[in-house]
Amino acid sequence: MELRGLARTLQSWSSIREGRQLHVAFLKTGILNSSLPVANRLLQLYSRRGHLRDASHLFDEMPHTNSFSWNTLVQAHLNSGHTHTSLHLFNAMPHKTLFSWNMVVSAFAKSGHLQLAHSLFDAMPSKNHLVWNSLIHGYSRHGHPGKALFLFKSMNSDPQQMMFRDAFVLATALGACADLLALSCGKQVHARVFVDGLGLELDRVLCSSLINLYGKCGDLDSAARIASSVREVDEFSLSALVSGYANAGRMREARRVFDSKVDPCAVLWNSIISGYVSNGGEMEAVTLFGTMLRNGVRGDVSTVANILSAGGGLLVVELIKQMHAYACKSGVTHDVVIASALLDAYSKCQIPCEACKLFSELKAYDTILLNTMITVYSNCGRIEDAKWVFNSMPSKTLISWNSILVGLTQNACPSEALDLFCQMNRMDLKMDKFSFASVISACASKSSLELGEQVFGKAITIGLEPDQIISTSLVDFYCKCGFVEIGRKVFDGMIKTDEVSWNTMLMGYATNGFGIEALTLFSEMRYGGVRPSAITFTAVLSACDHSGLVEEGRNLFHTMKHTYNISPRIEHYSCMVDLFARSGCFEEAMDLIEEMPFQADANVWLSVLRGCIAHGNKTIGKMAAEQVIRLDPENAGAYIQLSNILASSGDWEGSALVREMMRDMHVQKIPGCSWADC
């Protein structure tokens, strides 16, 4: 009797050791063979503690079993992820109860084995609301909202099954409609809420789902009306409303809803912070994050990801490093969402070394993270590493293919980019405007007019309209092939233009020597309300340089600094030094080099050297050549020019020494070559 009393307390025990001791005692006394409830309690103990071997041995020893015994063992294997074993046991069950069916269908639906769950669902002799909920929710949760709605429709078309439609099923259906942006369908489900008598007093789940539906679909008036119709709106519903306003760009209303809550939870904080980040209010997002921490609300993965996105948008390196430290303290650094956000932020702030270091420390990856890393490696010139990441990916999305296409084009591998595009075509992969824009850029790098036009023709054939992205690539393509007039026609035909489009056309004029046209276009850009960027000024200064427009270049350089408050970078100084040197204004060129906030590189001194050779300035030319040799010891041209300058000045011995130094250092002159695409 004492052992039987102990058996009744087995469920509350946590020690497997004591359970095994009782197991032995039950066997010796014969209780195990004579009492099914005792055996089931012991089986339950092993199962709940995850000791499947002990549970299986006990099950095999039991002379009698019932549905409870079978369900306990099947549940244990389901919880441990043993799909095949649990299915085998389920099929072997002599008597399957409704609980048994619900258990396996729900478990397989939750774990993503949807086809298996659905086949078992169809085989059920009878169904209840639990199994309908499980399967519909499984489809919705695992990215199949259309199938979830189809199942919901099937449920409603059967009068016998309609009775199982409850608030949870309706909320799941509303969520599926929101994912599909199917407002009309969502309104029909909303009507079902009233038909079923659930609309008079909406519960928290239904209220949140309805607000989320109308918010995502842009019907914010309906979302606000639902929020005002309930006595007390919970924070999840308010969060859905804030997100809806934010998605529509109505941050004033979003902030009003947020401020209406006295003590908002982390979910509500995340919604408003995310709204500001997505609407260009990164500084306000960072300020809110500080307020959130001061109020004692702990940030989660979503919070950290949002602030990292804000830091990347603001290009504030210190903020990103602080958030990296915060993520480390919170223990979420290895979360793939946080890792992806960190990689992206470091990449945007042009700190690829930190991104690469973080990537080397990660133990888990997903496709989004690997796509980000392809871009990081490509942006810092490590194209072989980018290719390795791409080739080692277990599953690739279109973004993966587009990322490596862009990387190959950026890193002077146009032939490989074209080969990859042909591979995509052979695999019949669905390509988008980004795919074609990258390949057109690759054709531009090869100056292959015929191939580029064939690629564009393919884009039109599959139904891609020449939108802003493809048209901008076409402008770049035609300009690089030397057909500037055609590039300008494409540019003029664009319905919508942005800074990138203008910059592309400006650079096309610059590289082809159309200085006056570039300046005229720059004026049109400013009058059109498009704010010039640092890249814009690189293009127009380059145009002035190639066309010898000294005064215009001088004025633009002043405008960039004082009108637009853009700090000149090395490329802007290089353009101006080259412009002055080409025009023989060596004093201004040298003054500008002295004024630069960073050391002049070899390219800057090469510009001075070329100008000196053209204008016969041997003194400055000698100094410029010496600087080039110091900064770039393998530059053969600098040695030759210095030798020629010394020889023309009568210093034959110095000229011979330079030639001898060139031979000793194994610096060889690169032979000239030319090619034409016939």
mmCIF file with all atom_site columns, N, CA and C in Angstrom, residues 29-70:
data_model
loop_
_atom_site.group_PDB
_atom_site.id
_atom_site.type_symbol
_atom_site.label_atom_id
_atom_site.label_alt_id
_atom_site.label_comp_id
_atom_site.label_asym_id
_atom_site.label_entity_id
_atom_site.label_seq_id
_atom_site.pdbx_PDB_ins_code
_atom_site.Cartn_x
_atom_site.Cartn_y
_atom_site.Cartn_z
_atom_site.occupancy
_atom_site.B_iso_or_equiv
_atom_site.pdbx_formal_charge
_atom_site.auth_seq_id
_atom_site.auth_comp_id
_atom_site.auth_asym_id
_atom_site.auth_atom_id
_atom_site.pdbx_PDB_model_num
ATOM 1   N N  . THR A 1 29 ? 7.566  -6.298 -6.699  1.00 0.00 ? 29 THR A N  1
ATOM 2   C CA . THR A 1 29 ? 6.320  -6.557 -5.959  1.00 0.00 ? 29 THR A CA 1
ATOM 3   C C  . THR A 1 29 ? 5.170  -6.968 -6.869  1.00 0.00 ? 29 THR A C  1
ATOM 4   N N  . GLY A 1 30 ? 5.361  -6.823 -8.184  1.00 0.00 ? 30 GLY A N  1
ATOM 5   C CA . GLY A 1 30 ? 4.315  -7.202 -9.124  1.00 0.00 ? 30 GLY A CA 1
ATOM 6   C C  . GLY A 1 30 ? 3.272  -6.124 -9.357  1.00 0.00 ? 30 GLY A C  1
ATOM 7   N N  . ILE A 1 31 ? 3.432  -4.956 -8.720  1.00 0.00 ? 31 ILE A N  1
ATOM 8   C CA . ILE A 1 31 ? 2.446  -3.870 -8.887  1.00 0.00 ? 31 ILE A CA 1
ATOM 9   C C  . ILE A 1 31 ? 2.407  -3.402 -10.336 1.00 0.00 ? 31 ILE A C  1
ATOM 10  N N  . LEU A 1 32 ? 3.587  -3.348 -10.957 1.00 0.00 ? 32 LEU A N  1
ATOM 11  C CA . LEU A 1 32 ? 3.666  -2.830 -12.326 1.00 0.00 ? 32 LEU A CA 1
ATOM 12  C C  . LEU A 1 32 ? 2.832  -3.659 -13.293 1.00 0.00 ? 32 LEU A C  1
ATOM 13  N N  . ASN A 1 33 ? 2.817  -4.973 -13.073 1.00 0.00 ? 33 ASN A N  1
ATOM 14  C CA . ASN A 1 33 ? 2.071  -5.852 -13.974 1.00 0.00 ? 33 ASN A CA 1
ATOM 15  C C  . ASN A 1 33 ? 0.584  -5.899 -13.661 1.00 0.00 ? 33 ASN A C  1
ATOM 16  N N  . SER A 1 34 ? 0.253  -5.546 -12.432 1.00 0.00 ? 34 SER A N  1
ATOM 17  C CA . SER A 1 34 ? -1.149 -5.666 -12.015 1.00 0.00 ? 34 SER A CA 1
ATOM 18  C C  . SER A 1 34 ? -1.912 -4.352 -12.020 1.00 0.00 ? 34 SER A C  1
ATOM 19  N N  . SER A 1 35 ? -1.192 -3.221 -12.038 1.00 0.00 ? 35 SER A N  1
ATOM 20  C CA . SER A 1 35 ? -1.864 -1.916 -11.959 1.00 0.00 ? 35 SER A CA 1
ATOM 21  C C  . SER A 1 35 ? -1.479 -1.042 -13.156 1.00 0.00 ? 35 SER A C  1
ATOM 22  N N  . LEU A 1 36 ? -2.400 -0.902 -14.098 1.00 0.00 ? 36 LEU A N  1
ATOM 23  C CA . LEU A 1 36 ? -2.153 -0.067 -15.278 1.00 0.00 ? 36 LEU A CA 1
ATOM 24  C C  . LEU A 1 36 ? -1.973 1.412  -14.913 1.00 0.00 ? 36 LEU A C  1
ATOM 25  N N  . PRO A 1 37 ? -2.779 1.979  -13.971 1.00 0.00 ? 37 PRO A N  1
ATOM 26  C CA . PRO A 1 37 ? -2.574 3.379  -13.599 1.00 0.00 ? 37 PRO A CA 1
ATOM 27  C C  . PRO A 1 37 ? -1.168 3.661  -13.068 1.00 0.00 ? 37 PRO A C  1
ATOM 28  N N  . VAL A 1 38 ? -0.608 2.723  -12.270 1.00 0.00 ? 38 VAL A N  1
ATOM 29  C CA . VAL A 1 38 ? 0.751  2.913  -11.745 1.00 0.00 ? 38 VAL A CA 1
ATOM 30  C C  . VAL A 1 38 ? 1.757  2.925  -12.893 1.00 0.00 ? 38 VAL A C  1
ATOM 31  N N  . ALA A 1 39 ? 1.614  1.958  -13.796 1.00 0.00 ? 39 ALA A N  1
ATOM 32  C CA . ALA A 1 39 ? 2.526  1.890  -14.946 1.00 0.00 ? 39 ALA A CA 1
ATOM 33  C C  . ALA A 1 39 ? 2.425  3.158  -15.798 1.00 0.00 ? 39 ALA A C  1
ATOM 34  N N  . ASN A 1 40 ? 1.203  3.680  -15.989 1.00 0.00 ? 40 ASN A N  1
ATOM 35  C CA . ASN A 1 40 ? 1.015  4.905  -16.778 1.00 0.00 ? 40 ASN A CA 1
ATOM 36  C C  . ASN A 1 40 ? 1.657  6.119  -16.112 1.00 0.00 ? 40 ASN A C  1
ATOM 37  N N  . ARG A 1 41 ? 1.568  6.173  -14.768 1.00 0.00 ? 41 ARG A N  1
ATOM 38  C CA . ARG A 1 41 ? 2.182  7.305  -14.061 1.00 0.00 ? 41 ARG A CA 1
ATOM 39  C C  . ARG A 1 41 ? 3.708  7.274  -14.207 1.00 0.00 ? 41 ARG A C  1
ATOM 40  N N  . LEU A 1 42 ? 4.275  6.108  -14.125 1.00 0.00 ? 42 LEU A N  1
ATOM 41  C CA . LEU A 1 42 ? 5.717  5.972  -14.287 1.00 0.00 ? 42 LEU A CA 1
ATOM 42  C C  . LEU A 1 42 ? 6.124  6.295  -15.731 1.00 0.00 ? 42 LEU A C  1
ATOM 43  N N  . LEU A 1 43 ? 5.323  5.842  -16.676 1.00 0.00 ? 43 LEU A N  1
ATOM 44  C CA . LEU A 1 43 ? 5.560  6.142  -18.098 1.00 0.00 ? 43 LEU A CA 1
ATOM 45  C C  . LEU A 1 43 ? 5.511  7.655  -18.334 1.00 0.00 ? 43 LEU A C  1
ATOM 46  N N  . GLN A 1 44 ? 4.565  8.284  -17.686 1.00 0.00 ? 44 GLN A N  1
ATOM 47  C CA . GLN A 1 44 ? 4.415  9.736  -17.810 1.00 0.00 ? 44 GLN A CA 1
ATOM 48  C C  . GLN A 1 44 ? 5.632  10.469 -17.235 1.00 0.00 ? 44 GLN A C  1
ATOM 49  N N  . LEU A 1 45 ? 6.151  9.954  -16.110 1.00 0.00 ? 45 LEU A N  1
ATOM 50  C CA . LEU A 1 45 ? 7.336  10.564 -15.503 1.00 0.00 ? 45 LEU A CA 1
ATOM 51  C C  . LEU A 1 45 ? 8.524  10.513 -16.463 1.00 0.00 ? 45 LEU A C  1
ATOM 52  N N  . TYR A 1 46 ? 8.797  9.333  -17.022 1.00 0.00 ? 46 TYR A N  1
ATOM 53  C CA . TYR A 1 46 ? 9.905  9.190  -17.972 1.00 0.00 ? 46 TYR A CA 1
ATOM 54  C C  . TYR A 1 46 ? 9.709  10.098 -19.193 1.00 0.00 ? 46 TYR A C  1
ATOM 55  N N  . SER A 1 47 ? 8.484  10.138 -19.690 1.00 0.00 ? 47 SER A N  1
ATOM 56  C CA . SER A 1 47 ? 8.190  10.906 -20.906 1.00 0.00 ? 47 SER A CA 1
ATOM 57  C C  . SER A 1 47 ? 8.381  12.401 -20.684 1.00 0.00 ? 47 SER A C  1
ATOM 58  N N  . ARG A 1 48 ? 7.847  12.899 -19.569 1.00 0.00 ? 48 ARG A N  1
ATOM 59  C CA . ARG A 1 48 ? 7.933  14.339 -19.297 1.00 0.00 ? 48 ARG A CA 1
ATOM 60  C C  . ARG A 1 48 ? 9.367  14.795 -19.037 1.00 0.00 ? 48 ARG A C  1
ATOM 61  N N  . ARG A 1 49 ? 10.202 13.882 -18.516 1.00 0.00 ? 49 ARG A N  1
ATOM 62  C CA . ARG A 1 49 ? 11.599 14.242 -18.264 1.00 0.00 ? 49 ARG A CA 1
ATOM 63  C C  . ARG A 1 49 ? 12.471 14.012 -19.498 1.00 0.00 ? 49 ARG A C  1
ATOM 64  N N  . GLY A 1 50 ? 11.873 13.552 -20.594 1.00 0.00 ? 50 GLY A N  1
ATOM 65  C CA . GLY A 1 50 ? 12.621 13.366 -21.836 1.00 0.00 ? 50 GLY A CA 1
ATOM 66  C C  . GLY A 1 50 ? 13.455 12.107 -21.899 1.00 0.00 ? 50 GLY A C  1
ATOM 67  N N  . HIS A 1 51 ? 13.233 11.143 -20.990 1.00 0.00 ? 51 HIS A N  1
ATOM 68  C CA . HIS A 1 51 ? 13.978 9.877  -20.986 1.00 0.00 ? 51 HIS A CA 1
ATOM 69  C C  . HIS A 1 51 ? 13.215 8.854  -21.833 1.00 0.00 ? 51 HIS A C  1
ATOM 70  N N  . LEU A 1 52 ? 13.361 9.003  -23.149 1.00 0.00 ? 52 LEU A N  1
ATOM 71  C CA . LEU A 1 52 ? 12.566 8.195  -24.072 1.00 0.00 ? 52 LEU A CA 1
ATOM 72  C C  . LEU A 1 52 ? 12.960 6.724  -24.056 1.00 0.00 ? 52 LEU A C  1
ATOM 73  N N  . ARG A 1 53 ? 14.248 6.445  -23.816 1.00 0.00 ? 53 ARG A N  1
ATOM 74  C CA . ARG A 1 53 ? 14.664 5.038  -23.781 1.00 0.00 ? 53 ARG A CA 1
ATOM 75  C C  . ARG A 1 53 ? 13.983 4.310  -22.620 1.00 0.00 ? 53 ARG A C  1
ATOM 76  N N  . ASP A 1 54 ? 13.998 4.950  -21.438 1.00 0.00 ? 54 ASP A N  1
ATOM 77  C CA . ASP A 1 54 ? 13.332 4.350  -20.280 1.00 0.00 ? 54 ASP A CA 1
ATOM 78  C C  . ASP A 1 54 ? 11.839 4.192  -20.531 1.00 0.00 ? 54 ASP A C  1
ATOM 79  N N  . ALA A 1 55 ? 11.250 5.251  -21.151 1.00 0.00 ? 55 ALA A N  1
ATOM 80  C CA . ALA A 1 55 ? 9.809  5.201  -21.421 1.00 0.00 ? 55 ALA A CA 1
ATOM 81  C C  . ALA A 1 55 ? 9.474  4.063  -22.384 1.00 0.00 ? 55 ALA A C  1
ATOM 82  N N  . SER A 1 56 ? 10.301 3.897  -23.433 1.00 0.00 ? 56 SER A N  1
ATOM 83  C CA . SER A 1 56 ? 10.052 2.843  -24.427 1.00 0.00 ? 56 SER A CA 1
ATOM 84  C C  . SER A 1 56 ? 10.217 1.454  -23.825 1.00 0.00 ? 56 SER A C  1
ATOM 85  N N  . HIS A 1 57 ? 11.253 1.284  -22.982 1.00 0.00 ? 57 HIS A N  1
ATOM 86  C CA . HIS A 1 57 ? 11.454 -0.017 -22.331 1.00 0.00 ? 57 HIS A CA 1
ATOM 87  C C  . HIS A 1 57 ? 10.279 -0.366 -21.429 1.00 0.00 ? 57 HIS A C  1
ATOM 88  N N  . LEU A 1 58 ? 9.826  0.639  -20.661 1.00 0.00 ? 58 LEU A N  1
ATOM 89  C CA . LEU A 1 58 ? 8.678  0.408  -19.778 1.00 0.00 ? 58 LEU A CA 1
ATOM 90  C C  . LEU A 1 58 ? 7.437  0.051  -20.587 1.00 0.00 ? 58 LEU A C  1
ATOM 91  N N  . PHE A 1 59 ? 7.213  0.788  -21.670 1.00 0.00 ? 59 PHE A N  1
ATOM 92  C CA . PHE A 1 59 ? 6.039  0.540  -22.516 1.00 0.00 ? 59 PHE A CA 1
ATOM 93  C C  . PHE A 1 59 ? 6.062  -0.890 -23.050 1.00 0.00 ? 59 PHE A C  1
ATOM 94  N N  . ASP A 1 60 ? 7.251  -1.343 -23.462 1.00 0.00 ? 60 ASP A N  1
ATOM 95  C CA . ASP A 1 60 ? 7.375  -2.705 -24.001 1.00 0.00 ? 60 ASP A CA 1
ATOM 96  C C  . ASP A 1 60 ? 7.147  -3.760 -22.920 1.00 0.00 ? 60 ASP A C  1
ATOM 97  N N  . GLU A 1 61 ? 7.454  -3.409 -21.642 1.00 0.00 ? 61 GLU A N  1
ATOM 98  C CA . GLU A 1 61 ? 7.292  -4.356 -20.534 1.00 0.00 ? 61 GLU A CA 1
ATOM 99  C C  . GLU A 1 61 ? 5.843  -4.462 -20.046 1.00 0.00 ? 61 GLU A C  1
ATOM 100 N N  . MET A 1 62 ? 5.057  -3.411 -20.355 1.00 0.00 ? 62 MET A N  1
ATOM 101 C CA . MET A 1 62 ? 3.697  -3.366 -19.794 1.00 0.00 ? 62 MET A CA 1
ATOM 102 C C  . MET A 1 62 ? 2.820  -4.451 -20.427 1.00 0.00 ? 62 MET A C  1
ATOM 103 N N  . PRO A 1 63 ? 2.203  -5.323 -19.600 1.00 0.00 ? 63 PRO A N  1
ATOM 104 C CA . PRO A 1 63 ? 1.344  -6.386 -20.150 1.00 0.00 ? 63 PRO A CA 1
ATOM 105 C C  . PRO A 1 63 ? 0.049  -5.837 -20.734 1.00 0.00 ? 63 PRO A C  1
ATOM 106 N N  . HIS A 1 64 ? -0.381 -4.703 -20.203 1.00 0.00 ? 64 HIS A N  1
ATOM 107 C CA . HIS A 1 64 ? -1.615 -4.084 -20.701 1.00 0.00 ? 64 HIS A CA 1
ATOM 108 C C  . HIS A 1 64 ? -1.360 -2.592 -20.946 1.00 0.00 ? 64 HIS A C  1
ATOM 109 N N  . THR A 1 65 ? -1.937 -2.073 -21.987 1.00 0.00 ? 65 THR A N  1
ATOM 110 C CA . THR A 1 65 ? -1.852 -0.623 -22.281 1.00 0.00 ? 65 THR A CA 1
ATOM 111 C C  . THR A 1 65 ? -3.239 -0.120 -22.637 1.00 0.00 ? 65 THR A C  1
ATOM 112 N N  . ASN A 1 66 ? -3.428 1.162  -22.534 1.00 0.00 ? 66 ASN A N  1
ATOM 113 C CA . ASN A 1 66 ? -4.680 1.791  -22.974 1.00 0.00 ? 66 ASN A CA 1
ATOM 114 C C  . ASN A 1 66 ? -4.338 3.043  -23.790 1.00 0.00 ? 66 ASN A C  1
ATOM 115 N N  . SER A 1 67 ? -5.337 3.799  -24.169 1.00 0.00 ? 67 SER A N  1
ATOM 116 C CA . SER A 1 67 ? -5.121 4.990  -24.993 1.00 0.00 ? 67 SER A CA 1
ATOM 117 C C  . SER A 1 67 ? -4.188 5.983  -24.306 1.00 0.00 ? 67 SER A C  1
ATOM 118 N N  . PHE A 1 68 ? -4.306 6.081  -22.966 1.00 0.00 ? 68 PHE A N  1
ATOM 119 C CA . PHE A 1 68 ? -3.445 6.997  -22.218 1.00 0.00 ? 68 PHE A CA 1
ATOM 120 C C  . PHE A 1 68 ? -1.976 6.604  -22.379 1.00 0.00 ? 68 PHE A C  1
ATOM 121 N N  . SER A 1 69 ? -1.690 5.324  -22.334 1.00 0.00 ? 69 SER A N  1
ATOM 122 C CA . SER A 1 69 ? -0.309 4.833  -22.476 1.00 0.00 ? 69 SER A CA 1
ATOM 123 C C  . SER A 1 69 ? 0.245  5.216  -23.850 1.00 0.00 ? 69 SER A C  1
ATOM 124 N N  . TRP A 1 70 ? -0.539 4.898  -24.889 1.00 0.00 ? 70 TRP A N  1
ATOM 125 C CA . TRP A 1 70 ? -0.095 5.205  -26.253 1.00 0.00 ? 70 TRP A CA 1
ATOM 126 C C  . TRP A 1 70 ? 0.077  6.713  -26.456 1.00 0.00 ? 70 TRP A C  1
#
